[in-house]
PDB file of C-alpha atoms in Angstrom:
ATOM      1  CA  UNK A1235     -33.680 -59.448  -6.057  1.00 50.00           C
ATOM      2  CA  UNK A1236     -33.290 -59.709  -2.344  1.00 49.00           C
ATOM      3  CA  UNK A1237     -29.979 -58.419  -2.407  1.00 52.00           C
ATOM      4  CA  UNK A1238     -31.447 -55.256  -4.344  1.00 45.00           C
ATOM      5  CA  UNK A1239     -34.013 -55.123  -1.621  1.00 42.00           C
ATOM      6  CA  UNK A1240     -31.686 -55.439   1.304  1.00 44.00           C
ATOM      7  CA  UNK A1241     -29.090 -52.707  -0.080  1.00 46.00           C
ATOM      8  CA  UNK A1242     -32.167 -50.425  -0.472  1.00 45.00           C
ATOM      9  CA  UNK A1243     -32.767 -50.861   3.277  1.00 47.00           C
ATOM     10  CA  UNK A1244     -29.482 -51.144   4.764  1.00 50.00           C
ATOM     11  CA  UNK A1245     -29.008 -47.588   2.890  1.00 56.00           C
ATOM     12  CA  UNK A1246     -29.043 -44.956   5.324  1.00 53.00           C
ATOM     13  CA  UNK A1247     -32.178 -42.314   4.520  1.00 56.00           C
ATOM     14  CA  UNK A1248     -31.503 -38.988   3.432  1.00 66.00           C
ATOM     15  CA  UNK A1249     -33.223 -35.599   3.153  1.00 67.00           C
ATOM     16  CA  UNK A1250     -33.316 -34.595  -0.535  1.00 73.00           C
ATOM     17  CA  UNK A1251     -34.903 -31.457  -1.275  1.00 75.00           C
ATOM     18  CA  UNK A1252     -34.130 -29.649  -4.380  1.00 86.00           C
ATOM     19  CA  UNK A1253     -32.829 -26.113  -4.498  1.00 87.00           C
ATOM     20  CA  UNK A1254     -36.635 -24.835  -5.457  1.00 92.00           C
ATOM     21  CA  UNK A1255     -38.076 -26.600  -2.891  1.00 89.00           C
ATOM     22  CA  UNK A1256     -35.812 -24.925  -0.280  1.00 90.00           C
ATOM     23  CA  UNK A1257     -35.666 -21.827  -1.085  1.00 93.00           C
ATOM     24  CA  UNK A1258     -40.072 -22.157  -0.959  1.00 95.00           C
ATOM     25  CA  UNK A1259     -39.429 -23.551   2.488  1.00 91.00           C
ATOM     26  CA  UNK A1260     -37.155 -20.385   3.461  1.00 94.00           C
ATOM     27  CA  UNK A1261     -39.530 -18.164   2.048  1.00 96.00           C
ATOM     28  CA  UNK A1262     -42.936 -19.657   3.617  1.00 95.00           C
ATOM     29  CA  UNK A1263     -40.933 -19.498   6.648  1.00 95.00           C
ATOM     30  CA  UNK A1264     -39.606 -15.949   6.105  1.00 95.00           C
ATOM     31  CA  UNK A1265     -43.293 -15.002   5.681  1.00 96.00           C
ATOM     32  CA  UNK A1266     -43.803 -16.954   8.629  1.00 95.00           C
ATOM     33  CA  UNK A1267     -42.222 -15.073  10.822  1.00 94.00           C
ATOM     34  CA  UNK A1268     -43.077 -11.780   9.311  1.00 95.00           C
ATOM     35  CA  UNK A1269     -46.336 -12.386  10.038  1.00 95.00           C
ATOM     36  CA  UNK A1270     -45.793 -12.910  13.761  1.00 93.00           C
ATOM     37  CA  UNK A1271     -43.932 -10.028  13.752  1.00 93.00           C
ATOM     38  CA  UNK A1272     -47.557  -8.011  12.045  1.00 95.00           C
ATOM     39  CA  UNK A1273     -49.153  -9.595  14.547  1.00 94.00           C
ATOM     40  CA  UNK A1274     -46.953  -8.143  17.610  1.00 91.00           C
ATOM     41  CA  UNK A1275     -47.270  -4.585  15.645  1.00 93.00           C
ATOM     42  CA  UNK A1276     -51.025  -5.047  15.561  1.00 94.00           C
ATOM     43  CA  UNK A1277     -51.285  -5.914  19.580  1.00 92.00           C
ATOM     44  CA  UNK A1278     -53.122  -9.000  18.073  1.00 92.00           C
ATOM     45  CA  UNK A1279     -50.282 -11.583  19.733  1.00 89.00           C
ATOM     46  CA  UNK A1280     -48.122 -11.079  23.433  1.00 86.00           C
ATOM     47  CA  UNK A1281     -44.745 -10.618  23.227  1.00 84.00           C
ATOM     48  CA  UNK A1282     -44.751 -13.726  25.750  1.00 82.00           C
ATOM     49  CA  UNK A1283     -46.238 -16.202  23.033  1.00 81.00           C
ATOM     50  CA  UNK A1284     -44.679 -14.234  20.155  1.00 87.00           C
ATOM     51  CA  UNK A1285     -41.018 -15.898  21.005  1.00 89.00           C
ATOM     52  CA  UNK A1286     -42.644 -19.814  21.038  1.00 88.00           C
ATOM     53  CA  UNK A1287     -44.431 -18.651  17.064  1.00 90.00           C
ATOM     54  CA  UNK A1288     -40.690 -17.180  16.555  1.00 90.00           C
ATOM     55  CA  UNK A1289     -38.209 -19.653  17.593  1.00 90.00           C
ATOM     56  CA  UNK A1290     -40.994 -22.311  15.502  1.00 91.00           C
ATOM     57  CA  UNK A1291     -40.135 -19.786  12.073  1.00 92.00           C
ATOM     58  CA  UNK A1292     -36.815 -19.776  12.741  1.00 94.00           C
ATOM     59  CA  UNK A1293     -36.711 -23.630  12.885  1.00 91.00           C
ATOM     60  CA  UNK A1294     -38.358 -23.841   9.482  1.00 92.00           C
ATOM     61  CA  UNK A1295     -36.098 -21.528   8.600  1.00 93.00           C
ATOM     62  CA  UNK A1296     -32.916 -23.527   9.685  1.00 93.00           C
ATOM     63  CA  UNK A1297     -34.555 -26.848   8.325  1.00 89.00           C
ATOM     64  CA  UNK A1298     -34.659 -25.101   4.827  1.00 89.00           C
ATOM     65  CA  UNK A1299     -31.246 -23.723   4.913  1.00 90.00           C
ATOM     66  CA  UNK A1300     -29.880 -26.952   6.279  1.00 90.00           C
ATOM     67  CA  UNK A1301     -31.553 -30.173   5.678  1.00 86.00           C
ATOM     68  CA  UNK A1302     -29.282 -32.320   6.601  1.00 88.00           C
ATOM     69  CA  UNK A1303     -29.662 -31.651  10.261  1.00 91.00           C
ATOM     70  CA  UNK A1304     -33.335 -33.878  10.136  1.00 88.00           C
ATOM     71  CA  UNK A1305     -30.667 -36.905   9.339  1.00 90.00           C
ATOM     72  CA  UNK A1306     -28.754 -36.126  12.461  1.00 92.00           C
ATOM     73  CA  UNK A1307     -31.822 -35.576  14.377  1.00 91.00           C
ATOM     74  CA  UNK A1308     -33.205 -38.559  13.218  1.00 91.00           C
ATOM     75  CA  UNK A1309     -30.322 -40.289  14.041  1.00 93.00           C
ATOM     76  CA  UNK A1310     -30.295 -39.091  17.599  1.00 94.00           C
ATOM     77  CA  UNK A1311     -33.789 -40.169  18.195  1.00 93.00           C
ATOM     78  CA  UNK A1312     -32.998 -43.785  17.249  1.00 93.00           C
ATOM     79  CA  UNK A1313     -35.207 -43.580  14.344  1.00 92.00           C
ATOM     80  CA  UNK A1314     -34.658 -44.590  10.853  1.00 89.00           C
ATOM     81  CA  UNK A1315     -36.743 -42.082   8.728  1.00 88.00           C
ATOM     82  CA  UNK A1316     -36.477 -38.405   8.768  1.00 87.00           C
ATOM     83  CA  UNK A1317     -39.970 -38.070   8.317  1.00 88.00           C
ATOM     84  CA  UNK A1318     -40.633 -39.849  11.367  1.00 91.00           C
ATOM     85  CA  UNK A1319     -38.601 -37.610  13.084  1.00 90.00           C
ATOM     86  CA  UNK A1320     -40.542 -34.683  11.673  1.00 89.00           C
ATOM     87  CA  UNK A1321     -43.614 -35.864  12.361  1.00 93.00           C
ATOM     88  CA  UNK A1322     -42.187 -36.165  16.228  1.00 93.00           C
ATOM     89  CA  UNK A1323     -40.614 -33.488  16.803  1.00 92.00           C
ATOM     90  CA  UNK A1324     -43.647 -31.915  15.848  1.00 92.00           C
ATOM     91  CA  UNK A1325     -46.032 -33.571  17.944  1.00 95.00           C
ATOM     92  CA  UNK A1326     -43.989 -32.829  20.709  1.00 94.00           C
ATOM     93  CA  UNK A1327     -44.118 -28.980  19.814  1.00 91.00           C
ATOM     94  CA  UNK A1328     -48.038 -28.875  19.552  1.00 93.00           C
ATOM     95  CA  UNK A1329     -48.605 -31.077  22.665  1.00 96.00           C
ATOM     96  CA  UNK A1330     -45.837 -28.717  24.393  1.00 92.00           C
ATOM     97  CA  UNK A1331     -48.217 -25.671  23.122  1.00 89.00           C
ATOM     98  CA  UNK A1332     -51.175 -26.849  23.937  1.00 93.00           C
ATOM     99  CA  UNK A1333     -50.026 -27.537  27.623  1.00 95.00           C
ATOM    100  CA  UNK A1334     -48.783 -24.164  27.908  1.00 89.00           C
ATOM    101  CA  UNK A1335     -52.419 -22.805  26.687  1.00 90.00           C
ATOM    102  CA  UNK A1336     -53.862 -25.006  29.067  1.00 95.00           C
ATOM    103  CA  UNK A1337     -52.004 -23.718  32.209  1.00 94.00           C
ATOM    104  CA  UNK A1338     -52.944 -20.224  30.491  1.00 91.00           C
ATOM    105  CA  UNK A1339     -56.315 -20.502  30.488  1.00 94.00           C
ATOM    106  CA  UNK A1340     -56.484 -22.233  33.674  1.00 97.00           C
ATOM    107  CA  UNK A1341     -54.240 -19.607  35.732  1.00 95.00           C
ATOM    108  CA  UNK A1342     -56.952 -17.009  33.689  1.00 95.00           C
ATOM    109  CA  UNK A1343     -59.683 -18.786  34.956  1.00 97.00           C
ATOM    110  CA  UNK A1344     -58.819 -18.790  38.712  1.00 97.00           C
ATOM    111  CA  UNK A1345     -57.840 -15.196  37.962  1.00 97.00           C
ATOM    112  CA  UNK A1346     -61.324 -13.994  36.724  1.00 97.00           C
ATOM    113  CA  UNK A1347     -63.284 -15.860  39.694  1.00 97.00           C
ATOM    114  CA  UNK A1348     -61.244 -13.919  42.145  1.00 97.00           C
ATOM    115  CA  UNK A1349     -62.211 -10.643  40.071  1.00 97.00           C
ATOM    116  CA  UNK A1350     -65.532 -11.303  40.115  1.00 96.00           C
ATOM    117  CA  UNK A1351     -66.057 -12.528  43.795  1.00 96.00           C
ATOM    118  CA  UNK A1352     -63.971  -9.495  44.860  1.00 96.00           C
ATOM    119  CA  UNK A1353     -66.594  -7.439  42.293  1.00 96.00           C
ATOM    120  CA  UNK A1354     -69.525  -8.838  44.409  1.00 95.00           C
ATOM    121  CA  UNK A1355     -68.195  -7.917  47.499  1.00 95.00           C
ATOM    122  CA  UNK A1356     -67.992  -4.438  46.779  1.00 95.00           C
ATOM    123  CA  UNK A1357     -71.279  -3.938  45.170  1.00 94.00           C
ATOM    124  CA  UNK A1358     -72.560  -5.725  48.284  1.00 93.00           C
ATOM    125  CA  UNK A1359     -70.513  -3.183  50.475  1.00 92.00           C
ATOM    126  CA  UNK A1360     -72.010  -0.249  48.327  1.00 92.00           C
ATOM    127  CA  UNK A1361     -75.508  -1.273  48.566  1.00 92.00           C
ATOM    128  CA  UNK A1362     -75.259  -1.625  52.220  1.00 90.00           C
ATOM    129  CA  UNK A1363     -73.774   1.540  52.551  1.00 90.00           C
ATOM    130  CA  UNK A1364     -76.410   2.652  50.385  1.00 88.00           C
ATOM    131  CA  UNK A1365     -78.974   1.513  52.623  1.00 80.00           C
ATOM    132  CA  UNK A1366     -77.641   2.874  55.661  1.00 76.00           C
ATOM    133  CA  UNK A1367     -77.857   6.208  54.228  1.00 72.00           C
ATOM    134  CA  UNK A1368     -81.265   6.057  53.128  1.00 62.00           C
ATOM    135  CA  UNK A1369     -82.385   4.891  56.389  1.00 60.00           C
ATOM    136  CA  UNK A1370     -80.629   7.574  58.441  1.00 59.00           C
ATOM    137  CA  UNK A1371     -82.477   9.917  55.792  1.00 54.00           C
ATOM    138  CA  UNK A1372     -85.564   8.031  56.801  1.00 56.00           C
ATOM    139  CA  UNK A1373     -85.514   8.051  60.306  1.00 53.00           C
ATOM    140  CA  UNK A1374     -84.198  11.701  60.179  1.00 54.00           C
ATOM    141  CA  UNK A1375     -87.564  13.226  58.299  1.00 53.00           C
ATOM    142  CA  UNK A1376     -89.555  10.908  60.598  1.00 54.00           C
ATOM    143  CA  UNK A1377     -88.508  12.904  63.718  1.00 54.00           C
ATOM    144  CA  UNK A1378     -88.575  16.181  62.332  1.00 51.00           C
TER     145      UNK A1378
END
């Protein structure tokens, strides 16, 4: 029994999808990418995050087509199972994403303050202007 058990860990892990379930995973990522694609047509999604939602389809693409690469990748990381590896590899994407949106949204931020502030300046500089005008109108009919 334990040498059953050892032999079963000792194994190195593989990646064993069957034919049907890679060609579902080429598809869904076929579609994928197609859809970023609708979305670029659409002027719903920047070409500038486009290529991150790209690059990510063609990864699921190449993980379909060749699923032996997770067991390399795996390997490299020092980890034993593949779907550790997914599940990191991942993370790392999303976290990677979400730090980009964050510097987005932040640089957007700063940008829209100045927009503003410089907004309020010139209304300011109009109404005084404004009021200059109306009081040289003023003064004008009050000496006539």
């Amino acid at each position: 029994m334990n040498t059953l058990l050892l032999t079963a860990v000792s194994e190195s892990p593989k990646v064993h999808l069957t034919s049907q379930t890679r060609i579902i995973a080429a598809v869904l990522a076929l579609a994928f990418m197609g859809l970023v694609l609708e979305l670029i047509r659409r002027d719903k999604l920047q070409e500038r995050f486009s290529v991150v939602w790209f690059v990510a389809g063609l990864g699921m693409l190449v993980g379909a087509a060749f699923p032996g690469l997770l067991t390399l990748v795996a390997d490299a990381m020092g980890v034993r199972d593949t779907n550790v590896a997914l599940f990191s590899i991942v993370l790392f994407f999303l976290l990677g994403l979400a730090l980009n949106f964050s510097v987005t949204m932040s640089r957007q931020a700063a940008q829209i303050t100045r927009l503003a502030q410089e907004r309020a300046l010139e209304k300011a500089g109009t109404q005084a202007r404004s009021g200059e005008n109306g009081s040289k109108a003023k003064s004008e009919s009050f000496e006539s």
